């Protein structure tokens, strides 16, 4: 018998399942001629003893090899290498003509001037100043992995791994509706919920539904740049209204409404993006009244509702929407980790059904297994517990970050302590510019690039967001010291 024990290496530490390791080992032996056609394979019992693995593992591997056509089993005789093994020889249809892949397409295609490609961010030793993102090191990966595993091994999961609905998993829609009703005062059922792959998908779908070229959408001056670009991509005409300490200015909105046909307004009510101010309760009511009167849509992007540090948050406009004007957008990407693409779009049923139809032609359906996992994560109260836990940590980081900024670099910047969210709106003294800061900061292993995104119309506010939530106290300490060194060097340029 072939010395299987010495020629088949099984590594139990590897991520690859053992039966698959065994399967590829056998395929290798057949391909290199060690096992010729007709050769008899050891019994599953013998091989399992030789390799010190479970007999069921050997049986699973033999079954896989048989399905792939490498071996055949003859009842009462044993298992043999097939007489015709399935080695696929690829034929080049251009016979001998060697080609390398071209770098450029051989046809013309449309590039959209409004959209920007995503840049890869950051090498290990550098600190990237971000827009306000969660600390992924705090993500409850183990808890989610346990739920996911249980979901996958359950028999009734089979019904979900087929093609499903573009609306998203039914249980998750129910649990999201319940969660939003309890935490945000909404009054919705699952029929008002479309599961998206994050808030951005909700913004895109809303734009698809509402905007045709030249249609007017109102946004703040300043505004979340990805939303701007999404609307421009749909050919919309963007009208900007000022934002002060209470959020969007209503008098400007009223004026616009009386002079134009407004299709929609985009708002980040909880913390305006980028300046982090909260839209006041009074202005929320006024926007709802104007929307009813002029029949426009309110796209309420509540991207960071779960993060408030000083007092209870003001309920979203969606909680008082009796006339079907609000499309409410959110996700769990910010609360758990951006990689989990699970978000929601909330609106009247007619809008949700149309949005699901539109979504289907771009993304046939969401990730049902992930959706079931998150449905259970929400229903068990784990999402709320996780949010409460990180909220405490982020509050401590916000306080420390603002304190250190004040102590070390207040000569160069001004900022207000945000009452929630994950970022501080930092305005650089107008004597300086972010271009110089960005260039010099590289020397101190800081990456400051995003300032360009906060002033697309060159209004000259000299502000940019500094995310704080993703850094530990030690990292914040280091960040601020490096920032100080940067600013001091920028000062010498003057
Ligand atoms: C204001 C705002 N809206 C939407 C998004 C998109 O979030 P998601 O990851 O849920 O798509 C972001 C992400 O940073 C954001 O800042």
PDB file of N, CA, C and O in Angstrom, residues 435-469:
ATOM      1  N   UNK A 435      -4.096  72.458   2.692  1.00  0.00           N
ATOM      2  CA  UNK A 435      -3.113  71.919   1.745  1.00  0.00           C
ATOM      3  C   UNK A 435      -1.741  71.829   2.404  1.00  0.00           C
ATOM      4  O   UNK A 435      -1.078  70.774   2.361  1.00  0.00           O
ATOM      5  N   UNK A 436      -1.314  72.923   3.064  1.00  0.00           N
ATOM      6  CA  UNK A 436      -0.014  72.918   3.758  1.00  0.00           C
ATOM      7  C   UNK A 436      -0.036  71.907   4.902  1.00  0.00           C
ATOM      8  O   UNK A 436       0.920  71.154   5.115  1.00  0.00           O
ATOM      9  N   UNK A 437      -1.148  71.922   5.648  1.00  0.00           N
ATOM     10  CA  UNK A 437      -1.237  71.013   6.796  1.00  0.00           C
ATOM     11  C   UNK A 437      -1.110  69.569   6.305  1.00  0.00           C
ATOM     12  O   UNK A 437      -0.348  68.766   6.862  1.00  0.00           O
ATOM     13  N   UNK A 438      -1.812  69.261   5.236  1.00  0.00           N
ATOM     14  CA  UNK A 438      -1.812  67.901   4.716  1.00  0.00           C
ATOM     15  C   UNK A 438      -0.397  67.470   4.293  1.00  0.00           C
ATOM     16  O   UNK A 438       0.063  66.379   4.627  1.00  0.00           O
ATOM     17  N   UNK A 439       0.283  68.365   3.582  1.00  0.00           N
ATOM     18  CA  UNK A 439       1.639  68.042   3.086  1.00  0.00           C
ATOM     19  C   UNK A 439       2.589  67.789   4.241  1.00  0.00           C
ATOM     20  O   UNK A 439       3.271  66.775   4.294  1.00  0.00           O
ATOM     21  N   UNK A 440       2.565  68.695   5.209  1.00  0.00           N
ATOM     22  CA  UNK A 440       3.530  68.576   6.312  1.00  0.00           C
ATOM     23  C   UNK A 440       3.160  67.426   7.252  1.00  0.00           C
ATOM     24  O   UNK A 440       4.024  66.754   7.808  1.00  0.00           O
ATOM     25  N   UNK A 441       1.879  67.159   7.379  1.00  0.00           N
ATOM     26  CA  UNK A 441       1.452  66.112   8.317  1.00  0.00           C
ATOM     27  C   UNK A 441       1.992  64.728   7.927  1.00  0.00           C
ATOM     28  O   UNK A 441       2.149  63.865   8.783  1.00  0.00           O
ATOM     29  N   UNK A 442       2.316  64.562   6.650  1.00  0.00           N
ATOM     30  CA  UNK A 442       2.835  63.241   6.230  1.00  0.00           C
ATOM     31  C   UNK A 442       4.115  62.900   6.975  1.00  0.00           C
ATOM     32  O   UNK A 442       4.376  61.743   7.294  1.00  0.00           O
ATOM     33  N   UNK A 443       4.916  63.951   7.246  1.00  0.00           N
ATOM     34  CA  UNK A 443       6.165  63.762   7.974  1.00  0.00           C
ATOM     35  C   UNK A 443       5.898  63.193   9.363  1.00  0.00           C
ATOM     36  O   UNK A 443       6.704  62.471   9.919  1.00  0.00           O
ATOM     37  N   UNK A 444       4.748  63.537   9.907  1.00  0.00           N
ATOM     38  CA  UNK A 444       4.400  63.085  11.268  1.00  0.00           C
ATOM     39  C   UNK A 444       3.419  61.925  11.241  1.00  0.00           C
ATOM     40  O   UNK A 444       2.699  61.680  12.207  1.00  0.00           O
ATOM     41  N   UNK A 445       3.424  61.260  10.119  1.00  0.00           N
ATOM     42  CA  UNK A 445       2.623  60.041   9.931  1.00  0.00           C
ATOM     43  C   UNK A 445       1.127  60.249  10.139  1.00  0.00           C
ATOM     44  O   UNK A 445       0.414  59.403  10.686  1.00  0.00           O
ATOM     45  N   UNK A 446       0.669  61.422   9.732  1.00  0.00           N
ATOM     46  CA  UNK A 446      -0.770  61.667   9.712  1.00  0.00           C
ATOM     47  C   UNK A 446      -1.200  61.735   8.251  1.00  0.00           C
ATOM     48  O   UNK A 446      -0.444  62.222   7.405  1.00  0.00           O
ATOM     49  N   UNK A 447      -2.390  61.235   7.969  1.00  0.00           N
ATOM     50  CA  UNK A 447      -2.917  61.368   6.620  1.00  0.00           C
ATOM     51  C   UNK A 447      -4.149  62.263   6.690  1.00  0.00           C
ATOM     52  O   UNK A 447      -5.171  61.897   7.260  1.00  0.00           O
ATOM     53  N   UNK A 448      -3.995  63.478   6.148  1.00  0.00           N
ATOM     54  CA  UNK A 448      -5.114  64.434   6.152  1.00  0.00           C
ATOM     55  C   UNK A 448      -5.408  64.759   4.698  1.00  0.00           C
ATOM     56  O   UNK A 448      -4.691  65.528   4.067  1.00  0.00           O
ATOM     57  N   UNK A 449      -6.417  64.121   4.161  1.00  0.00           N
ATOM     58  CA  UNK A 449      -6.691  64.328   2.734  1.00  0.00           C
ATOM     59  C   UNK A 449      -8.119  64.783   2.475  1.00  0.00           C
ATOM     60  O   UNK A 449      -8.405  65.361   1.435  1.00  0.00           O
ATOM     61  N   UNK A 450      -9.006  64.507   3.410  1.00  0.00           N
ATOM     62  CA  UNK A 450     -10.432  64.640   3.092  1.00  0.00           C
ATOM     63  C   UNK A 450     -10.971  66.067   3.129  1.00  0.00           C
ATOM     64  O   UNK A 450     -12.147  66.279   2.861  1.00  0.00           O
ATOM     65  N   UNK A 451     -10.093  67.042   3.510  1.00  0.00           N
ATOM     66  CA  UNK A 451     -10.642  68.397   3.638  1.00  0.00           C
ATOM     67  C   UNK A 451     -11.299  68.866   2.352  1.00  0.00           C
ATOM     68  O   UNK A 451     -12.267  69.611   2.370  1.00  0.00           O
ATOM     69  N   UNK A 452     -10.805  68.360   1.223  1.00  0.00           N
ATOM     70  CA  UNK A 452     -11.340  68.779  -0.085  1.00  0.00           C
ATOM     71  C   UNK A 452     -12.826  68.426  -0.200  1.00  0.00           C
ATOM     72  O   UNK A 452     -13.578  69.072  -0.913  1.00  0.00           O
ATOM     73  N   UNK A 453     -13.224  67.364   0.507  1.00  0.00           N
ATOM     74  CA  UNK A 453     -14.613  66.905   0.366  1.00  0.00           C
ATOM     75  C   UNK A 453     -15.627  67.764   1.104  1.00  0.00           C
ATOM     76  O   UNK A 453     -16.820  67.588   0.945  1.00  0.00           O
ATOM     77  N   UNK A 454     -15.144  68.648   1.963  1.00  0.00           N
ATOM     78  CA  UNK A 454     -16.092  69.387   2.793  1.00  0.00           C
ATOM     79  C   UNK A 454     -16.448  70.755   2.223  1.00  0.00           C
ATOM     80  O   UNK A 454     -17.308  71.434   2.759  1.00  0.00           O
ATOM     81  N   UNK A 455     -15.752  71.149   1.169  1.00  0.00           N
ATOM     82  CA  UNK A 455     -16.065  72.444   0.587  1.00  0.00           C
ATOM     83  C   UNK A 455     -16.049  72.357  -0.935  1.00  0.00           C
ATOM     84  O   UNK A 455     -15.244  73.015  -1.610  1.00  0.00           O
ATOM     85  N   UNK A 456     -16.966  71.558  -1.498  1.00  0.00           N
ATOM     86  CA  UNK A 456     -16.923  71.355  -2.955  1.00  0.00           C
ATOM     87  C   UNK A 456     -17.235  72.626  -3.734  1.00  0.00           C
ATOM     88  O   UNK A 456     -16.883  72.734  -4.903  1.00  0.00           O
ATOM     89  N   UNK A 457     -17.894  73.620  -3.083  1.00  0.00           N
ATOM     90  CA  UNK A 457     -18.226  74.832  -3.857  1.00  0.00           C
ATOM     91  C   UNK A 457     -17.346  76.023  -3.453  1.00  0.00           C
ATOM     92  O   UNK A 457     -17.683  77.176  -3.717  1.00  0.00           O
ATOM     93  N   UNK A 458     -16.244  75.707  -2.795  1.00  0.00           N
ATOM     94  CA  UNK A 458     -15.265  76.748  -2.428  1.00  0.00           C
ATOM     95  C   UNK A 458     -15.870  77.914  -1.651  1.00  0.00           C
ATOM     96  O   UNK A 458     -15.625  79.075  -1.971  1.00  0.00           O
ATOM     97  N   UNK A 459     -16.632  77.604  -0.612  1.00  0.00           N
ATOM     98  CA  UNK A 459     -17.202  78.708   0.159  1.00  0.00           C
ATOM     99  C   UNK A 459     -16.180  79.257   1.165  1.00  0.00           C
ATOM    100  O   UNK A 459     -16.403  80.298   1.766  1.00  0.00           O
ATOM    101  N   UNK A 460     -15.080  78.545   1.343  1.00  0.00           N
ATOM    102  CA  UNK A 460     -13.969  79.073   2.143  1.00  0.00           C
ATOM    103  C   UNK A 460     -14.162  78.962   3.646  1.00  0.00           C
ATOM    104  O   UNK A 460     -13.575  79.720   4.407  1.00  0.00           O
ATOM    105  N   UNK A 461     -14.952  77.971   4.116  1.00  0.00           N
ATOM    106  CA  UNK A 461     -15.149  77.851   5.574  1.00  0.00           C
ATOM    107  C   UNK A 461     -13.923  77.287   6.293  1.00  0.00           C
ATOM    108  O   UNK A 461     -13.797  77.383   7.495  1.00  0.00           O
ATOM    109  N   UNK A 462     -13.028  76.657   5.539  1.00  0.00           N
ATOM    110  CA  UNK A 462     -11.784  76.110   6.092  1.00  0.00           C
ATOM    111  C   UNK A 462     -12.019  75.043   7.170  1.00  0.00           C
ATOM    112  O   UNK A 462     -11.234  74.904   8.105  1.00  0.00           O
ATOM    113  N   UNK A 463     -13.129  74.334   7.037  1.00  0.00           N
ATOM    114  CA  UNK A 463     -13.447  73.302   8.037  1.00  0.00           C
ATOM    115  C   UNK A 463     -13.235  71.900   7.502  1.00  0.00           C
ATOM    116  O   UNK A 463     -13.292  71.678   6.294  1.00  0.00           O
ATOM    117  N   UNK A 464     -12.960  70.991   8.402  1.00  0.00           N
ATOM    118  CA  UNK A 464     -12.991  69.564   8.047  1.00  0.00           C
ATOM    119  C   UNK A 464     -13.343  68.738   9.271  1.00  0.00           C
ATOM    120  O   UNK A 464     -13.215  69.202  10.399  1.00  0.00           O
ATOM    121  N   UNK A 465     -13.855  67.529   9.017  1.00  0.00           N
ATOM    122  CA  UNK A 465     -14.242  66.675  10.140  1.00  0.00           C
ATOM    123  C   UNK A 465     -13.047  65.878  10.635  1.00  0.00           C
ATOM    124  O   UNK A 465     -12.244  65.384   9.845  1.00  0.00           O
ATOM    125  N   UNK A 466     -12.941  65.769  11.947  1.00  0.00           N
ATOM    126  CA  UNK A 466     -11.942  64.910  12.570  1.00  0.00           C
ATOM    127  C   UNK A 466     -12.694  63.826  13.337  1.00  0.00           C
ATOM    128  O   UNK A 466     -13.294  64.089  14.379  1.00  0.00           O
ATOM    129  N   UNK A 467     -12.683  62.619  12.797  1.00  0.00           N
ATOM    130  CA  UNK A 467     -13.317  61.509  13.511  1.00  0.00           C
ATOM    131  C   UNK A 467     -12.518  61.211  14.773  1.00  0.00           C
ATOM    132  O   UNK A 467     -11.290  61.280  14.759  1.00  0.00           O
ATOM    133  N   UNK A 468     -13.208  60.906  15.866  1.00  0.00           N
ATOM    134  CA  UNK A 468     -12.491  60.571  17.109  1.00  0.00           C
ATOM    135  C   UNK A 468     -12.808  59.159  17.591  1.00  0.00           C
ATOM    136  O   UNK A 468     -12.062  58.558  18.345  1.00  0.00           O
ATOM    137  N   UNK A 469     -13.955  58.606  17.136  1.00  0.00           N
ATOM    138  CA  UNK A 469     -14.448  57.368  17.753  1.00  0.00           C
ATOM    139  C   UNK A 469     -13.540  56.169  17.506  1.00  0.00           C
ATOM    140  O   UNK A 469     -13.482  55.252  18.326  1.00  0.00           O
TER     141      UNK A 469
END
